[in-house]
Amino acid sequence: MSERTLNRKEKKAATRRAIKRAARKCFSDAGAETVQISDISSAAGVAHGTFYVHFPSKADLLDELLADFNDEMVARLAPITVEFQTENLDELLQDVARVFLDHWLENRGFVQAYAQVLTGGTTLDALTGGINPQMQSFLSAGLQNVDGTGQHSSAEIQLAIQALLASWMRVGLQVLFAGVERDAGVRVLSWLTRGALLEMIGPDQSRS
């Protein structure tokens, strides 16, 4: 690959990052529904047509920003859960809940913007499949590893994951927008998740 080609790719990648940074700020400041592509292009300092070189639509840009948001959250959670031990389950779950809620609080504007989009219309596929495939994969691997009973089918594990994700999302929204204290959210997320994990681990292993 020539230096000229490499520089062109680096410039294109930098422009894409600038568009995403600008969009995230615009969405946080004004809401995803009201922000126009022209607003994002102007904030990013690029021509209106340049936006379409990188993203077919505002919806596609939002989807990529959500994927980035989810990837960042999984990256923050992974070091905490890498050495899962049942004897420190309560402490582990509280650490995970703190990281989760802190990530949401730090990105409050984007969460609010995306929530507005969801309330404006969500496809059946998104509702049944979930809007956080990164966390779904993360939890799926974890729950498969701690299934000490061996009695749970793949379908049961996936349903448990969806139920946990839905619960965590609702608690997160309550902390961000309904005045619920972060520490209360941490405690509730911890004991809700503990019940599901202990069912997976089995009584014998949970006492070991």
PDB file of C-alpha atoms in Angstrom, residues 32-193:
ATOM      1  CA  ALA A  32     -31.952  12.882  17.675  1.00  0.00           C
ATOM      2  CA  GLU A  33     -35.352  13.664  16.204  1.00  0.00           C
ATOM      3  CA  THR A  34     -34.757  17.384  15.640  1.00  0.00           C
ATOM      4  CA  VAL A  35     -31.140  17.263  14.455  1.00  0.00           C
ATOM      5  CA  GLN A  36     -30.726  17.340  10.688  1.00  0.00           C
ATOM      6  CA  ILE A  37     -27.867  15.986   8.613  1.00  0.00           C
ATOM      7  CA  SER A  38     -26.978  19.561   7.695  1.00  0.00           C
ATOM      8  CA  ASP A  39     -26.556  20.331  11.414  1.00  0.00           C
ATOM      9  CA  ILE A  40     -24.161  17.422  11.820  1.00  0.00           C
ATOM     10  CA  SER A  41     -22.172  18.309   8.704  1.00  0.00           C
ATOM     11  CA  SER A  42     -21.837  21.913   9.820  1.00  0.00           C
ATOM     12  CA  ALA A  43     -20.733  20.928  13.320  1.00  0.00           C
ATOM     13  CA  ALA A  44     -18.180  18.496  11.866  1.00  0.00           C
ATOM     14  CA  GLY A  45     -16.865  21.113   9.440  1.00  0.00           C
ATOM     15  CA  VAL A  46     -17.520  19.004   6.340  1.00  0.00           C
ATOM     16  CA  ALA A  47     -19.613  19.485   3.225  1.00  0.00           C
ATOM     17  CA  HIS A  48     -23.185  18.215   3.323  1.00  0.00           C
ATOM     18  CA  GLY A  49     -22.431  15.612   0.652  1.00  0.00           C
ATOM     19  CA  THR A  50     -19.447  14.319   2.619  1.00  0.00           C
ATOM     20  CA  PHE A  51     -21.827  12.952   5.232  1.00  0.00           C
ATOM     21  CA  TYR A  52     -23.313  10.561   2.669  1.00  0.00           C
ATOM     22  CA  VAL A  53     -19.862   9.293   1.714  1.00  0.00           C
ATOM     23  CA  HIS A  54     -19.683   7.815   5.208  1.00  0.00           C
ATOM     24  CA  PHE A  55     -23.295   7.145   6.203  1.00  0.00           C
ATOM     25  CA  PRO A  56     -26.353   6.429   4.035  1.00  0.00           C
ATOM     26  CA  SER A  57     -28.678   8.107   6.543  1.00  0.00           C
ATOM     27  CA  LYS A  58     -28.988   9.586  10.024  1.00  0.00           C
ATOM     28  CA  ALA A  59     -30.438   6.267  11.201  1.00  0.00           C
ATOM     29  CA  ASP A  60     -27.312   4.405  10.059  1.00  0.00           C
ATOM     30  CA  LEU A  61     -25.149   6.915  11.906  1.00  0.00           C
ATOM     31  CA  LEU A  62     -27.222   6.454  15.058  1.00  0.00           C
ATOM     32  CA  ASP A  63     -26.847   2.688  14.802  1.00  0.00           C
ATOM     33  CA  GLU A  64     -23.060   3.004  14.593  1.00  0.00           C
ATOM     34  CA  LEU A  65     -22.986   5.396  17.550  1.00  0.00           C
ATOM     35  CA  LEU A  66     -25.029   2.882  19.545  1.00  0.00           C
ATOM     36  CA  ALA A  67     -22.598   0.114  18.581  1.00  0.00           C
ATOM     37  CA  ASP A  68     -19.694   2.317  19.724  1.00  0.00           C
ATOM     38  CA  PHE A  69     -21.492   3.056  22.993  1.00  0.00           C
ATOM     39  CA  ASN A  70     -22.070  -0.666  23.605  1.00  0.00           C
ATOM     40  CA  ASP A  71     -18.482  -1.593  22.643  1.00  0.00           C
ATOM     41  CA  GLU A  72     -17.142   0.995  25.091  1.00  0.00           C
ATOM     42  CA  MET A  73     -19.311  -0.436  27.856  1.00  0.00           C
ATOM     43  CA  VAL A  74     -18.202  -4.026  27.221  1.00  0.00           C
ATOM     44  CA  ALA A  75     -14.561  -2.875  27.169  1.00  0.00           C
ATOM     45  CA  ARG A  76     -15.034  -1.319  30.598  1.00  0.00           C
ATOM     46  CA  LEU A  77     -16.773  -4.409  31.981  1.00  0.00           C
ATOM     47  CA  ALA A  78     -14.430  -7.065  30.601  1.00  0.00           C
ATOM     48  CA  PRO A  79     -11.496  -6.485  33.020  1.00  0.00           C
ATOM     49  CA  ILE A  80     -13.843  -6.745  36.009  1.00  0.00           C
ATOM     50  CA  THR A  81     -15.368 -10.080  35.011  1.00  0.00           C
ATOM     51  CA  VAL A  82     -12.311 -11.803  33.551  1.00  0.00           C
ATOM     52  CA  GLU A  83     -11.741 -13.847  36.720  1.00  0.00           C
ATOM     53  CA  PHE A  84     -15.225 -14.876  37.783  1.00  0.00           C
ATOM     54  CA  GLN A  85     -15.349 -16.408  41.252  1.00  0.00           C
ATOM     55  CA  THR A  86     -18.563 -17.403  43.008  1.00  0.00           C
ATOM     56  CA  GLU A  87     -17.248 -16.497  46.448  1.00  0.00           C
ATOM     57  CA  ASN A  88     -17.043 -12.798  45.519  1.00  0.00           C
ATOM     58  CA  LEU A  89     -20.255 -12.749  43.483  1.00  0.00           C
ATOM     59  CA  ASP A  90     -21.941  -9.911  45.396  1.00  0.00           C
ATOM     60  CA  GLU A  91     -18.885  -7.667  45.178  1.00  0.00           C
ATOM     61  CA  LEU A  92     -18.415  -8.489  41.500  1.00  0.00           C
ATOM     62  CA  LEU A  93     -22.017  -7.711  40.594  1.00  0.00           C
ATOM     63  CA  GLN A  94     -21.925  -4.406  42.436  1.00  0.00           C
ATOM     64  CA  ASP A  95     -18.723  -3.446  40.582  1.00  0.00           C
ATOM     65  CA  VAL A  96     -20.345  -4.366  37.275  1.00  0.00           C
ATOM     66  CA  ALA A  97     -23.476  -2.369  38.137  1.00  0.00           C
ATOM     67  CA  ARG A  98     -21.378   0.681  39.078  1.00  0.00           C
ATOM     68  CA  VAL A  99     -19.447   0.577  35.811  1.00  0.00           C
ATOM     69  CA  PHE A 100     -22.669   0.113  33.842  1.00  0.00           C
ATOM     70  CA  LEU A 101     -24.478   3.012  35.506  1.00  0.00           C
ATOM     71  CA  ASP A 102     -21.408   5.278  35.390  1.00  0.00           C
ATOM     72  CA  HIS A 103     -21.096   4.642  31.652  1.00  0.00           C
ATOM     73  CA  TRP A 104     -24.750   5.583  31.178  1.00  0.00           C
ATOM     74  CA  LEU A 105     -24.421   8.668  33.371  1.00  0.00           C
ATOM     75  CA  GLU A 106     -21.336   9.831  31.465  1.00  0.00           C
ATOM     76  CA  ASN A 107     -23.251   9.441  28.192  1.00  0.00           C
ATOM     77  CA  ARG A 108     -26.607  10.702  29.455  1.00  0.00           C
ATOM     78  CA  GLY A 109     -27.262  12.920  26.448  1.00  0.00           C
ATOM     79  CA  PHE A 110     -26.750  10.136  23.933  1.00  0.00           C
ATOM     80  CA  VAL A 111     -28.867   7.667  25.936  1.00  0.00           C
ATOM     81  CA  GLN A 112     -31.668  10.215  26.028  1.00  0.00           C
ATOM     82  CA  ALA A 113     -31.371  10.859  22.291  1.00  0.00           C
ATOM     83  CA  TYR A 114     -31.479   7.173  21.431  1.00  0.00           C
ATOM     84  CA  ALA A 115     -34.387   6.585  23.811  1.00  0.00           C
ATOM     85  CA  GLN A 116     -36.297   9.266  21.902  1.00  0.00           C
ATOM     86  CA  VAL A 117     -35.663   7.406  18.673  1.00  0.00           C
ATOM     87  CA  LEU A 118     -36.897   4.141  20.178  1.00  0.00           C
ATOM     88  CA  THR A 119     -40.102   5.671  21.456  1.00  0.00           C
ATOM     89  CA  GLY A 120     -40.682   7.104  17.995  1.00  0.00           C
ATOM     90  CA  GLY A 121     -40.793   3.636  16.469  1.00  0.00           C
ATOM     91  CA  THR A 122     -38.928   0.399  16.987  1.00  0.00           C
ATOM     92  CA  THR A 123     -39.014  -2.570  14.648  1.00  0.00           C
ATOM     93  CA  LEU A 124     -40.221  -5.955  15.852  1.00  0.00           C
ATOM     94  CA  ASP A 125     -36.760  -7.387  15.134  1.00  0.00           C
ATOM     95  CA  ALA A 126     -35.151  -4.813  17.403  1.00  0.00           C
ATOM     96  CA  LEU A 127     -37.638  -5.467  20.173  1.00  0.00           C
ATOM     97  CA  THR A 128     -37.248  -9.243  20.099  1.00  0.00           C
ATOM     98  CA  GLY A 129     -33.531  -9.375  19.293  1.00  0.00           C
ATOM     99  CA  GLY A 130     -32.454  -6.547  21.569  1.00  0.00           C
ATOM    100  CA  ILE A 131     -30.584  -3.333  20.802  1.00  0.00           C
ATOM    101  CA  ASN A 132     -27.350  -4.360  22.512  1.00  0.00           C
ATOM    102  CA  PRO A 133     -25.844  -7.356  20.707  1.00  0.00           C
ATOM    103  CA  GLN A 134     -22.427  -6.631  22.228  1.00  0.00           C
ATOM    104  CA  MET A 135     -23.712  -7.058  25.770  1.00  0.00           C
ATOM    105  CA  GLN A 136     -25.804 -10.025  24.654  1.00  0.00           C
ATOM    106  CA  SER A 137     -22.670 -11.797  23.383  1.00  0.00           C
ATOM    107  CA  PHE A 138     -20.737 -10.778  26.503  1.00  0.00           C
ATOM    108  CA  LEU A 139     -23.398 -12.169  28.839  1.00  0.00           C
ATOM    109  CA  SER A 140     -23.965 -15.259  26.703  1.00  0.00           C
ATOM    110  CA  ALA A 141     -20.319 -16.291  26.993  1.00  0.00           C
ATOM    111  CA  GLY A 142     -20.352 -15.619  30.718  1.00  0.00           C
ATOM    112  CA  LEU A 143     -23.537 -17.513  31.462  1.00  0.00           C
ATOM    113  CA  GLN A 144     -22.475 -20.484  29.358  1.00  0.00           C
ATOM    114  CA  ASN A 145     -19.271 -20.649  31.419  1.00  0.00           C
ATOM    115  CA  VAL A 146     -21.037 -20.575  34.780  1.00  0.00           C
ATOM    116  CA  ASP A 147     -23.841 -22.983  33.900  1.00  0.00           C
ATOM    117  CA  GLY A 148     -22.789 -25.445  36.564  1.00  0.00           C
ATOM    118  CA  THR A 149     -25.983 -27.469  36.413  1.00  0.00           C
ATOM    119  CA  GLY A 150     -25.791 -28.233  32.701  1.00  0.00           C
ATOM    120  CA  GLN A 151     -29.580 -28.358  32.746  1.00  0.00           C
ATOM    121  CA  HIS A 152     -30.283 -25.095  30.937  1.00  0.00           C
ATOM    122  CA  SER A 153     -30.880 -25.065  27.218  1.00  0.00           C
ATOM    123  CA  SER A 154     -29.374 -22.438  24.937  1.00  0.00           C
ATOM    124  CA  ALA A 155     -32.853 -20.946  24.506  1.00  0.00           C
ATOM    125  CA  GLU A 156     -33.254 -20.612  28.277  1.00  0.00           C
ATOM    126  CA  ILE A 157     -29.895 -18.905  28.604  1.00  0.00           C
ATOM    127  CA  GLN A 158     -30.726 -16.455  25.815  1.00  0.00           C
ATOM    128  CA  LEU A 159     -34.100 -15.673  27.422  1.00  0.00           C
ATOM    129  CA  ALA A 160     -32.351 -15.063  30.741  1.00  0.00           C
ATOM    130  CA  ILE A 161     -29.950 -12.680  28.979  1.00  0.00           C
ATOM    131  CA  GLN A 162     -32.797 -10.744  27.369  1.00  0.00           C
ATOM    132  CA  ALA A 163     -34.586 -10.476  30.718  1.00  0.00           C
ATOM    133  CA  LEU A 164     -31.431  -9.230  32.429  1.00  0.00           C
ATOM    134  CA  LEU A 165     -30.715  -6.693  29.691  1.00  0.00           C
ATOM    135  CA  ALA A 166     -34.274  -5.388  29.858  1.00  0.00           C
ATOM    136  CA  SER A 167     -34.036  -5.050  33.650  1.00  0.00           C
ATOM    137  CA  TRP A 168     -30.681  -3.282  33.484  1.00  0.00           C
ATOM    138  CA  MET A 169     -31.961  -0.907  30.821  1.00  0.00           C
ATOM    139  CA  ARG A 170     -35.029   0.023  32.850  1.00  0.00           C
ATOM    140  CA  VAL A 171     -32.984   0.593  36.004  1.00  0.00           C
ATOM    141  CA  GLY A 172     -30.483   2.662  34.027  1.00  0.00           C
ATOM    142  CA  LEU A 173     -33.243   4.882  32.666  1.00  0.00           C
ATOM    143  CA  GLN A 174     -34.635   5.350  36.169  1.00  0.00           C
ATOM    144  CA  VAL A 175     -31.229   6.464  37.452  1.00  0.00           C
ATOM    145  CA  LEU A 176     -30.666   8.832  34.534  1.00  0.00           C
ATOM    146  CA  PHE A 177     -34.073  10.414  34.205  1.00  0.00           C
ATOM    147  CA  ALA A 178     -36.304   9.610  37.188  1.00  0.00           C
ATOM    148  CA  GLY A 179     -34.131  10.785  40.055  1.00  0.00           C
ATOM    149  CA  VAL A 180     -33.265   7.327  41.396  1.00  0.00           C
ATOM    150  CA  GLU A 181     -29.954   7.372  43.270  1.00  0.00           C
ATOM    151  CA  ARG A 182     -27.055   5.573  41.583  1.00  0.00           C
ATOM    152  CA  ASP A 183     -26.273   3.486  44.684  1.00  0.00           C
ATOM    153  CA  ALA A 184     -29.866   2.279  44.845  1.00  0.00           C
ATOM    154  CA  GLY A 185     -29.603   1.238  41.205  1.00  0.00           C
ATOM    155  CA  VAL A 186     -26.366  -0.619  41.939  1.00  0.00           C
ATOM    156  CA  ARG A 187     -27.968  -2.595  44.779  1.00  0.00           C
ATOM    157  CA  VAL A 188     -31.078  -3.521  42.781  1.00  0.00           C
ATOM    158  CA  LEU A 189     -29.093  -4.590  39.709  1.00  0.00           C
ATOM    159  CA  SER A 190     -26.825  -6.671  41.912  1.00  0.00           C
ATOM    160  CA  TRP A 191     -29.526  -8.706  43.635  1.00  0.00           C
ATOM    161  CA  LEU A 192     -31.629  -9.089  40.501  1.00  0.00           C
ATOM    162  CA  THR A 193     -28.655 -10.513  38.598  1.00  0.00           C
TER     163      THR A 193
END
